[in-house]
Short mmCIF file of C-alpha atoms in Angstrom, two decimals:
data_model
loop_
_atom_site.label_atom_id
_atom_site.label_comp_id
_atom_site.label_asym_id
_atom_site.label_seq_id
_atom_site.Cartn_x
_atom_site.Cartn_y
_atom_site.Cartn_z
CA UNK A 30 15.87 -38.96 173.75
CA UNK A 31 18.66 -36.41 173.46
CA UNK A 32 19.97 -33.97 171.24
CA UNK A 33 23.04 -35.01 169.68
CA UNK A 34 24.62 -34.44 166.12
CA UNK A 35 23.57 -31.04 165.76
CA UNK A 36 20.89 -28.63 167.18
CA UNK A 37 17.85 -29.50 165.72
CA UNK A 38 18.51 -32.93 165.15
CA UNK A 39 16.87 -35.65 168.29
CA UNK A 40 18.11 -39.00 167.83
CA UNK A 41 17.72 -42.51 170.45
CA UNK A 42 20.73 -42.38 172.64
CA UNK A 43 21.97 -45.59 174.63
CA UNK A 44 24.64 -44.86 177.86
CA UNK A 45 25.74 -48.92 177.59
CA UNK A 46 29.33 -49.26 177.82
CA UNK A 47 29.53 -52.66 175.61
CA UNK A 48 33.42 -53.02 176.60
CA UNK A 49 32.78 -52.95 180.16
CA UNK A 50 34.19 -55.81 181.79
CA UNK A 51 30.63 -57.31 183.19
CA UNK A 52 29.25 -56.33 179.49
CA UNK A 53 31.92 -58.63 178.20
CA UNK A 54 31.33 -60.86 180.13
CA UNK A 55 27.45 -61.06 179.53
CA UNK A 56 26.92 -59.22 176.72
CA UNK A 57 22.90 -60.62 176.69
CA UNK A 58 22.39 -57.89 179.56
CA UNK A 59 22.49 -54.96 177.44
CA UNK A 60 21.39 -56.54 174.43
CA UNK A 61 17.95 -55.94 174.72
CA UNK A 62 18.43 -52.63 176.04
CA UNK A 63 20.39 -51.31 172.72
CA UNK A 64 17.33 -53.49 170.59
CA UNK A 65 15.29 -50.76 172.63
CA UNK A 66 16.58 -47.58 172.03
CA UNK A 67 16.09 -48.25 168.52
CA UNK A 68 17.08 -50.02 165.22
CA UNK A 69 20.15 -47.02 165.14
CA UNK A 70 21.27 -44.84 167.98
CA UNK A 71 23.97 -42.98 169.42
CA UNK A 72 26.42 -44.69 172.12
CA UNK A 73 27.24 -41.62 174.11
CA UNK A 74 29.94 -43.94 175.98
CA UNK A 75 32.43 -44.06 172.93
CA UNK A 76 30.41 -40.93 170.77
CA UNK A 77 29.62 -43.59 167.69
CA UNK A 78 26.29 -44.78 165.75
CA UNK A 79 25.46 -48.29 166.74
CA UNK A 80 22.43 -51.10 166.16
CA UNK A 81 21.53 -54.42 166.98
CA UNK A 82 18.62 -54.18 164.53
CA UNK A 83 19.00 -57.47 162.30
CA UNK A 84 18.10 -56.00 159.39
CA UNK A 85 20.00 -52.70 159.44
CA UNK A 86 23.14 -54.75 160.14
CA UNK A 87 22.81 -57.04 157.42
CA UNK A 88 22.09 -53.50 155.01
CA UNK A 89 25.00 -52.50 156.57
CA UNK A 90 27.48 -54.94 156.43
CA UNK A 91 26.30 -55.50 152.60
CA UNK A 92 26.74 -52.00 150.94
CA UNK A 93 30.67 -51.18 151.41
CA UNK A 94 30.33 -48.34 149.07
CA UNK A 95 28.56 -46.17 151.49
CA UNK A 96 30.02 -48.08 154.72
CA UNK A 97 33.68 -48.55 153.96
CA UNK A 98 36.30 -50.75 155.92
CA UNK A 99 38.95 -48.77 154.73
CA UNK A 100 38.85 -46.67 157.91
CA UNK A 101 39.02 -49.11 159.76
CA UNK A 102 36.79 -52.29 160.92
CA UNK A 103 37.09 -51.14 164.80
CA UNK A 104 36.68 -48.37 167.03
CA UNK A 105 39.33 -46.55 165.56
CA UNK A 106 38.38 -44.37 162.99
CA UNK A 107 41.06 -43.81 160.48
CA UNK A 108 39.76 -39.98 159.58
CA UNK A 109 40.97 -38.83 162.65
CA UNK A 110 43.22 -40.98 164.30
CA UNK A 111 46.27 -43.01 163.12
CA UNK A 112 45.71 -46.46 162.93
CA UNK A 113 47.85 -48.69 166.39
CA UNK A 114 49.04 -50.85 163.42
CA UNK A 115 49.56 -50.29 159.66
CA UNK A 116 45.95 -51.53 158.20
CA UNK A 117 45.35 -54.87 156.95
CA UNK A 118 45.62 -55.31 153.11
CA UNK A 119 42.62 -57.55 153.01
CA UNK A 120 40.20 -56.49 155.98
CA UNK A 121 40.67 -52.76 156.29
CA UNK A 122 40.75 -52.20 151.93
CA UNK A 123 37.92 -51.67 149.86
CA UNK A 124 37.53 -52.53 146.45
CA UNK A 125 39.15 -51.55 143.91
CA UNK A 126 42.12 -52.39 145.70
CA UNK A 127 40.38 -55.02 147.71
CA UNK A 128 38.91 -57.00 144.78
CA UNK A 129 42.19 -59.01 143.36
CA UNK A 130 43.55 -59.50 146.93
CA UNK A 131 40.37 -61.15 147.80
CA UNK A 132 39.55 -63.00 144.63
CA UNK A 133 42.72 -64.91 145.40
CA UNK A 134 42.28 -65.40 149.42
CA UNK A 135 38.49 -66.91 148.56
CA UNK A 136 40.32 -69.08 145.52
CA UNK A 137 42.90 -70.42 148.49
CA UNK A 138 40.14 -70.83 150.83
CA UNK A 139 37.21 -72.06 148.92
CA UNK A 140 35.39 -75.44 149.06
CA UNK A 141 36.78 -76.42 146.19
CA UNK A 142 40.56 -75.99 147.56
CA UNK A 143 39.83 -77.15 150.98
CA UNK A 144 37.88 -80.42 149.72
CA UNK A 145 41.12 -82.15 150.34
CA UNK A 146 41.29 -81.56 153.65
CA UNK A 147 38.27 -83.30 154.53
CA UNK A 148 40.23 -86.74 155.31
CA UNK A 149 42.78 -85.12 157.60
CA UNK A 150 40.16 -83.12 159.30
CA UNK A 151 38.37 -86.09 159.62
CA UNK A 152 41.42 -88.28 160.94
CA UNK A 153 42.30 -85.65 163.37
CA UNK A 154 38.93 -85.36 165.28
CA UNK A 155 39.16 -89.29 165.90
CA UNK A 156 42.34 -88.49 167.31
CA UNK A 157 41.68 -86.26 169.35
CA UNK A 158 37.98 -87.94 170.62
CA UNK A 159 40.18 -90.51 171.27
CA UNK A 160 42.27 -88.93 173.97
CA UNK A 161 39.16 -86.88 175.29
CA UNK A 162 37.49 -90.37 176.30
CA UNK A 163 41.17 -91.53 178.00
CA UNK A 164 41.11 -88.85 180.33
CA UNK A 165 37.10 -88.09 181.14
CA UNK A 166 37.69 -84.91 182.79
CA UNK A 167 38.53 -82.50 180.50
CA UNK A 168 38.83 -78.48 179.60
CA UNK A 169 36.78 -77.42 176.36
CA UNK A 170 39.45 -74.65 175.88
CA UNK A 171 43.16 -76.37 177.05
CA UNK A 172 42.15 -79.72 175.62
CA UNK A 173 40.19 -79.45 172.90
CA UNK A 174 39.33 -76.14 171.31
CA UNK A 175 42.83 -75.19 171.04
CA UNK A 176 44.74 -78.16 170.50
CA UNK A 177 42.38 -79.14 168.36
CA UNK A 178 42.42 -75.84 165.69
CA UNK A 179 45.89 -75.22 166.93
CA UNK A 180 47.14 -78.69 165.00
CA UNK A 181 44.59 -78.74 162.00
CA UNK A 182 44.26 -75.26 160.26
CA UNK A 183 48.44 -74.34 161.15
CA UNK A 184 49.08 -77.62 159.15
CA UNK A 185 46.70 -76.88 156.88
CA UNK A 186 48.20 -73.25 155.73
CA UNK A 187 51.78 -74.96 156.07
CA UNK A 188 53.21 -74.04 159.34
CA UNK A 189 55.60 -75.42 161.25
CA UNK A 190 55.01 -77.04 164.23
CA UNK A 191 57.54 -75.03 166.26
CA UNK A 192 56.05 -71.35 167.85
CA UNK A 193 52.81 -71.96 167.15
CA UNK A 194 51.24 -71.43 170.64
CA UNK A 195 51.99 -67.81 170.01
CA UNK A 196 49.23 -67.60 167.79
CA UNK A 197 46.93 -67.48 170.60
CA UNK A 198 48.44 -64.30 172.14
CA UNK A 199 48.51 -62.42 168.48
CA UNK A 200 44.86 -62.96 167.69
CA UNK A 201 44.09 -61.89 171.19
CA UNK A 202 45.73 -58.27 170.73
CA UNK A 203 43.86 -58.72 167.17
CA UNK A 204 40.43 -59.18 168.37
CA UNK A 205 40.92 -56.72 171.52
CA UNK A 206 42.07 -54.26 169.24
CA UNK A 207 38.71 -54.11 167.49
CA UNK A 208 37.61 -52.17 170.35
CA UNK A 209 38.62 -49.73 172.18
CA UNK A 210 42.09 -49.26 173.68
CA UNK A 211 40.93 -49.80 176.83
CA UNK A 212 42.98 -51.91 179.36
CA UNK A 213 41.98 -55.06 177.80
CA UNK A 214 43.61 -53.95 174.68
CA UNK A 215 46.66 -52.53 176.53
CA UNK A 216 47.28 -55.95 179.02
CA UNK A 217 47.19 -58.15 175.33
CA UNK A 218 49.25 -55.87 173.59
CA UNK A 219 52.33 -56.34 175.49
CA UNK A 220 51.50 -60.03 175.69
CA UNK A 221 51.64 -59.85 172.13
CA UNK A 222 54.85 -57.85 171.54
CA UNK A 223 57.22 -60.92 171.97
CA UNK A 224 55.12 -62.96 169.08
CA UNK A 225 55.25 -60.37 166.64
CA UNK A 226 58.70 -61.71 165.23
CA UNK A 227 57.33 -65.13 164.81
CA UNK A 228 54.16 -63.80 162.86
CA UNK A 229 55.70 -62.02 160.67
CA UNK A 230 58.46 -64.60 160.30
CA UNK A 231 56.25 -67.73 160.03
CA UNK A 232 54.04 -66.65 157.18
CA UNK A 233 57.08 -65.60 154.85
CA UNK A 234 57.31 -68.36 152.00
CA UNK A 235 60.37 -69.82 153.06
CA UNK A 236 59.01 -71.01 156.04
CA UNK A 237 55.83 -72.53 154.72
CA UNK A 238 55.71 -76.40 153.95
CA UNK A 239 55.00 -77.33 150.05
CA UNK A 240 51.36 -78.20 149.06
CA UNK A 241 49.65 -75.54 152.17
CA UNK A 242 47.17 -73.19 151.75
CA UNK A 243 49.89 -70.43 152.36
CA UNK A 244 51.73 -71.84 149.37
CA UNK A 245 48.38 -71.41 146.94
CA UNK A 246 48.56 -67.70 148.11
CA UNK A 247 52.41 -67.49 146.82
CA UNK A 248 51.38 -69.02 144.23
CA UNK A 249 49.12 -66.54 143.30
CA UNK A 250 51.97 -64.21 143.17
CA UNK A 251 54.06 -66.07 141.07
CA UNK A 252 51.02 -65.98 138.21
CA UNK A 253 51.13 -61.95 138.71
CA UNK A 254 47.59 -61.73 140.26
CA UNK A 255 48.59 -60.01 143.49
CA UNK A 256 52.25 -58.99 144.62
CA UNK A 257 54.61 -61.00 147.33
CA UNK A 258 54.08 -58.68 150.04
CA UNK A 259 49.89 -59.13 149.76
CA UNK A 260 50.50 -63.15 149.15
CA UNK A 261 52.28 -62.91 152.84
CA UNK A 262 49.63 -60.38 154.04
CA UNK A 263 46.85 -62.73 153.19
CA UNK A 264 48.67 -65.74 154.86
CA UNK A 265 48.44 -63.50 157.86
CA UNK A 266 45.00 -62.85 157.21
CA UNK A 267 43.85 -66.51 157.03
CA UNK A 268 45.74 -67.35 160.52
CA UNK A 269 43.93 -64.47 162.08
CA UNK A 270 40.97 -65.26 160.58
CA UNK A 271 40.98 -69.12 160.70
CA UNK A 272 41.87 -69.35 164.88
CA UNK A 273 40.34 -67.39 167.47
CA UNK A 274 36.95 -67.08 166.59
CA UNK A 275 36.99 -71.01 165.78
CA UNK A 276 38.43 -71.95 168.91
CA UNK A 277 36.08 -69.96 170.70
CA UNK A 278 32.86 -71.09 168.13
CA UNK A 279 33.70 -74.52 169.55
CA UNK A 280 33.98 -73.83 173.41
CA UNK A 281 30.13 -72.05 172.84
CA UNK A 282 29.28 -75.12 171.44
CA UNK A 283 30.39 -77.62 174.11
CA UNK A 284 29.06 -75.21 176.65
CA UNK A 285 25.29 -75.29 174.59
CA UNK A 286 25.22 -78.81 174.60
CA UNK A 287 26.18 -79.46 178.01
CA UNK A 288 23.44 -77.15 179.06
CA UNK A 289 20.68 -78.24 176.52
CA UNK A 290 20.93 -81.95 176.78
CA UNK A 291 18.11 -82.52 174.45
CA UNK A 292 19.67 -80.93 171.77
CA UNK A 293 22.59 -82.99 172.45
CA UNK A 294 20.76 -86.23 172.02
CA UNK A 295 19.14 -84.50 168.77
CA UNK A 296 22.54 -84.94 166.94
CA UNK A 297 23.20 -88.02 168.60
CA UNK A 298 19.99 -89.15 167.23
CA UNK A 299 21.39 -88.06 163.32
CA UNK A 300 25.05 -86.52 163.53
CA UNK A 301 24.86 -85.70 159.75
CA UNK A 302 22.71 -82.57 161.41
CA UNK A 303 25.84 -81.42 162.41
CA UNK A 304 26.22 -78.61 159.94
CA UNK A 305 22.71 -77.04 161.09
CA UNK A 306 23.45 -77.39 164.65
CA UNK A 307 27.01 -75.75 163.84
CA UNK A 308 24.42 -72.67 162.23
CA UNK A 309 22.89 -72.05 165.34
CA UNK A 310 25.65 -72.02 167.85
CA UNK A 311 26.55 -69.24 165.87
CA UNK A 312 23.84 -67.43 165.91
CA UNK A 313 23.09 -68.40 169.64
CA UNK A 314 26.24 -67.73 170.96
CA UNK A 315 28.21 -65.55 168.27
CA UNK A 316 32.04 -65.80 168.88
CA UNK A 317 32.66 -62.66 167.05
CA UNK A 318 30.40 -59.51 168.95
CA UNK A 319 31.07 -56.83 166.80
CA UNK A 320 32.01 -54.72 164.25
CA UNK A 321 32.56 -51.22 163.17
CA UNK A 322 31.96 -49.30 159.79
CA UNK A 323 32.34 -45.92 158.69
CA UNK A 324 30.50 -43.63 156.54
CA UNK A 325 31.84 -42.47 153.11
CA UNK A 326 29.59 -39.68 152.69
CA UNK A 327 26.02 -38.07 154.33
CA UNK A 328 23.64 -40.74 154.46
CA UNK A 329 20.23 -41.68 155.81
CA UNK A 330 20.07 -44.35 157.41
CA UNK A 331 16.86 -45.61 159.26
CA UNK A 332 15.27 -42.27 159.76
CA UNK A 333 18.54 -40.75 160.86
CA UNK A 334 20.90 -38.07 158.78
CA UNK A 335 24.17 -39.60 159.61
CA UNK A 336 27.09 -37.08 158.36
CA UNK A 337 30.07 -38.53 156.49
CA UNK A 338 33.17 -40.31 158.05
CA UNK A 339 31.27 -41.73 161.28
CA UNK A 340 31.86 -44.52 162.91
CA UNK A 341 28.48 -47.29 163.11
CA UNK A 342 29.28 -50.16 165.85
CA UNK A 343 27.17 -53.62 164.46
CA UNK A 344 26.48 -55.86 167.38
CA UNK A 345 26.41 -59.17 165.41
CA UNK A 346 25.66 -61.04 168.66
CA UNK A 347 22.72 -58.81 169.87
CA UNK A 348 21.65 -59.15 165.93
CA UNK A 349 21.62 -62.70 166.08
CA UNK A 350 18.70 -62.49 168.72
CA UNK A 351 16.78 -60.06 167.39
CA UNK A 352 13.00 -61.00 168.07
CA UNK A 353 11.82 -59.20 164.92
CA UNK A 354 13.97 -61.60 162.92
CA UNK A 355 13.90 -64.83 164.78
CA UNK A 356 11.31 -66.80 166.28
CA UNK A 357 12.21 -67.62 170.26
CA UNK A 358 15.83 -65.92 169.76
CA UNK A 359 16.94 -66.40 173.03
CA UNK A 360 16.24 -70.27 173.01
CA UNK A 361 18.97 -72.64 171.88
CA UNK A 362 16.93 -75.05 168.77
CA UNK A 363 19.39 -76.98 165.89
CA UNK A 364 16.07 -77.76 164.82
CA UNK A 365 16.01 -73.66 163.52
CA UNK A 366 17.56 -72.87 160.35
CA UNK A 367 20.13 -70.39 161.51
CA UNK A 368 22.31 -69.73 158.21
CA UNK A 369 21.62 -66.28 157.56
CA UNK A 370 22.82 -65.56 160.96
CA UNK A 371 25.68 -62.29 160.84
CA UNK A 372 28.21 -64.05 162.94
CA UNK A 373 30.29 -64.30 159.97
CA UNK A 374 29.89 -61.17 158.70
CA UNK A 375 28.06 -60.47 155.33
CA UNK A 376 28.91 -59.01 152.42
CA UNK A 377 32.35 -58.64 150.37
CA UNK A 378 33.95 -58.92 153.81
CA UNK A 379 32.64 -61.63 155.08
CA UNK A 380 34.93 -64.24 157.56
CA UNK A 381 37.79 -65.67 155.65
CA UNK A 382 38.16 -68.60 157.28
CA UNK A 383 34.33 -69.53 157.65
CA UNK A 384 34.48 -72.37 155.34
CA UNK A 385 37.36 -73.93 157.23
CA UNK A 386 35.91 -73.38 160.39
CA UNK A 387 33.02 -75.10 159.62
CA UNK A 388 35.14 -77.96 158.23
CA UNK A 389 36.74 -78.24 161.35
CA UNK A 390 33.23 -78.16 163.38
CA UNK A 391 31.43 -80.26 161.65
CA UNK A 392 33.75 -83.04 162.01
CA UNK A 393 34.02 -83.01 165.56
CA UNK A 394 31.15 -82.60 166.50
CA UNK A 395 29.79 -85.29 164.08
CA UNK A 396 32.79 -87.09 165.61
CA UNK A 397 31.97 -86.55 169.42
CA UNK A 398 27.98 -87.18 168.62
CA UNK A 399 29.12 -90.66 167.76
CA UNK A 400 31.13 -91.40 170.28
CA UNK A 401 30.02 -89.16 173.67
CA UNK A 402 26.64 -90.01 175.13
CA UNK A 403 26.72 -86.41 177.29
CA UNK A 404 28.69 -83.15 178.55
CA UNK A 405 28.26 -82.05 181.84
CA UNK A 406 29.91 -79.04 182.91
CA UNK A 407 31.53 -79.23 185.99
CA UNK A 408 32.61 -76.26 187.68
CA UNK A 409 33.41 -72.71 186.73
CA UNK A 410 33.70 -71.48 183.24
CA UNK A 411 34.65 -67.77 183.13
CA UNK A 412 34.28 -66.46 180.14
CA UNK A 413 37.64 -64.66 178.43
CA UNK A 414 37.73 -60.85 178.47
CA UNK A 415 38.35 -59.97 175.47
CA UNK A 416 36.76 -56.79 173.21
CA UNK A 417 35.35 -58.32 170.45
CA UNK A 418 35.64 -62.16 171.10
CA UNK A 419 32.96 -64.25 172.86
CA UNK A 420 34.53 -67.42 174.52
CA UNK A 421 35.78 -69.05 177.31
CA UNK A 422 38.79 -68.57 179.33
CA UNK A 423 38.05 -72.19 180.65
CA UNK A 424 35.52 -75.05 180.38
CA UNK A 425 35.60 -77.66 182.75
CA UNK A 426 33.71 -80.69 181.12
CA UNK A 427 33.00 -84.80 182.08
CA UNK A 428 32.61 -86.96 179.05
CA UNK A 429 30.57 -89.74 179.65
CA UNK A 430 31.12 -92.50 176.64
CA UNK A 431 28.72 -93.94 174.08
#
């Protein structure tokens, strides 16, 4: 215990470093240890609030009014520091600005709308299982993570085919951004600063194909219900939102069932469990780590007078294993029901592209439980060093056929 926040006032204090490299890397080794400290304390590394407590990040994450995006959903707190990049329209707003902007991005991106995507999804998993099985030896990242997401939800919004590799290096700089601007950040941003053209280029509405998902968002502008410049703001949003954590959602998931063969042969044994088992590789292995919210006024919050205008880090992954809200947290079980899990966020901000992703998961892993009898990793798999993101820089796999 320390004395922090004022003179009178003791509060749990935890020295972790969550952006250091090794923490990255293995964020499950100071997990536990910020669980410990208590459901809220203060991070004296970065001088911000921060939990793992399940519950408190799901209260949280739900009540924007007192916890606001506006200032920013990283490290950076908008109070007192100007923002690296002018703040997203969609993910840094709060209502009553936010509301109309995200009525229509939910209306583009809702079951309904993305129904009709099901066939294509469906065709372009058999595809690509088909190529998998040709070569044997494969990368869960370079050959089918990325490839994979890279050709379904670009055609899906209405890209064109041309540039779109340089995707990868903008949601990087996204995602590291979240953070702090630590190295990390610094090494993606100027990675990123040759790509920024084509973003801003490639979700204009001349350059998106009739019938997309980025066309429904124009759309929207035509009937008067946002403006042009949010319709191409939220076609940003959706390619930020709809990529990295999906591509790195699905290189967890090859990794968990190439280490828990059992569970492997559990979808074999009944691949329409695919949904369930899509559940709890995101609880078990969150893609996205954290986020940050900030106080609109004096609060209590879990025994704790937190003043107005701070910044409260949510570790969604250490959340997600929480023993006081899940049974065995730390074992990997499709078997669980995992779908209140935070990896997704919660609340009026929750993941924009989450029903898409799961689209996309689903059917390949319904797909490859048909087809692939097992996954055996097969050498190294580093994981990518990124802020926020939890994935792999690279996945060696053998595929052995059904």
């Amino acid at each position: 215990m320390a004395e922090t926040g004022g003179p009178t006032v003791r509060i749990p204090t935890c020295d972790v470093d969550p952006f250091d490299r090794e923490n990255i890397r293995d964020p499950y080794r100071w997990h536990p240890k910020l669980r410990a400290a208590g459901p809220l304390v203060w991070m004296t590394k970065y001088e911000v609030w921060g939990t793992g407590n399940y519950t408190l990040a799901k209260q949280i994450l739900n009540d924007w009014d007192a916890f606001c995006s506006s200032a920013g959903v990283g490290m950076a707190n908008f109070h007192t520091e100007k923002p690296w990049r002018p703040p997203s329209k969609l993910l840094e707003a709060d209502p009553p600005e936010h509301t109309p902007r995200r009525a229509v991005a939910d209306n583009v991106m809702s079951h309904a709308n993305l129904r009709k995507l099901r066939s294509e999804i469906s065709q372009q998993s058999r595809l690509l299982v088909d190529r998998l099985l040709e070569k044997r030896e494969v990368d869960g990242v370079t050959d089918i993570a990325q490839p994979y997401i890279l050709k379904v939800f670009p055609d899906a919004v209405g890209l064109g085919a041309d540039g779109r590799e340089q995707l990868l290096a903008y949601g990087n700089m996204i995602f590291n951004a979240f953070g702090p601007l630590n190295d990390i950040f610094q090494e993606s941003i100027q990675a990123a600063e040759a790509v920024t053209e084509y973003i801003m280029r490639c979700c204009t509405r001349p350059e998106l194909s009739p019938g997309g998902l980025g066309e429904d968002a124009f759309k929207a502008a035509d009937a008067g219900d946002i403006t042009e410049e949010e319709a191409l703001f939220i076609v940003r949003s959706m390619l930020g939102a709809g990529l990295d954590t999906t591509i790195a959602a699905i290189g967890n998931a090859l990794d968990c069932f190439a280490r828990h063969p059992a569970q492997w042969q559990k979808l074999r044994a009944d691949p329409s469990r695919a949904g369930a088992a899509v559940e709890e590789v995101l609880r078990y292995e969150s893609p996205f780590q954290c986020y940050f919210r900030t106080t609109t006024r004096e609060i209590e919050l879990a025994g704790q007078r937190i003043p107005t205008k701070q910044k409260i880090m949510i570790s969604v992954g250490a959340a997600n294993r929480d023993p006081d809200a899940w049974e065995d947290p730390d074992s990997f079980d499709i078997d669980r029901n995992a779908s209140r899990h935070l990896a997704m966020g919660f609340g009026i901000h929750n993941c924009l592209g989450q029903v898409m992703a799961r689209l996309e998961m689903q059917a390949l892993f319904t797909e490859m439980a048909n087809r692939i009898e097992r996954l055996d990793v097969t050498g190294p798999a580093p994981r990518r060093l990124n802020n926020t993101l939890h994935g792999f820089e690279t996945l060696p796999l053998t595929l052995h056929s059904a």
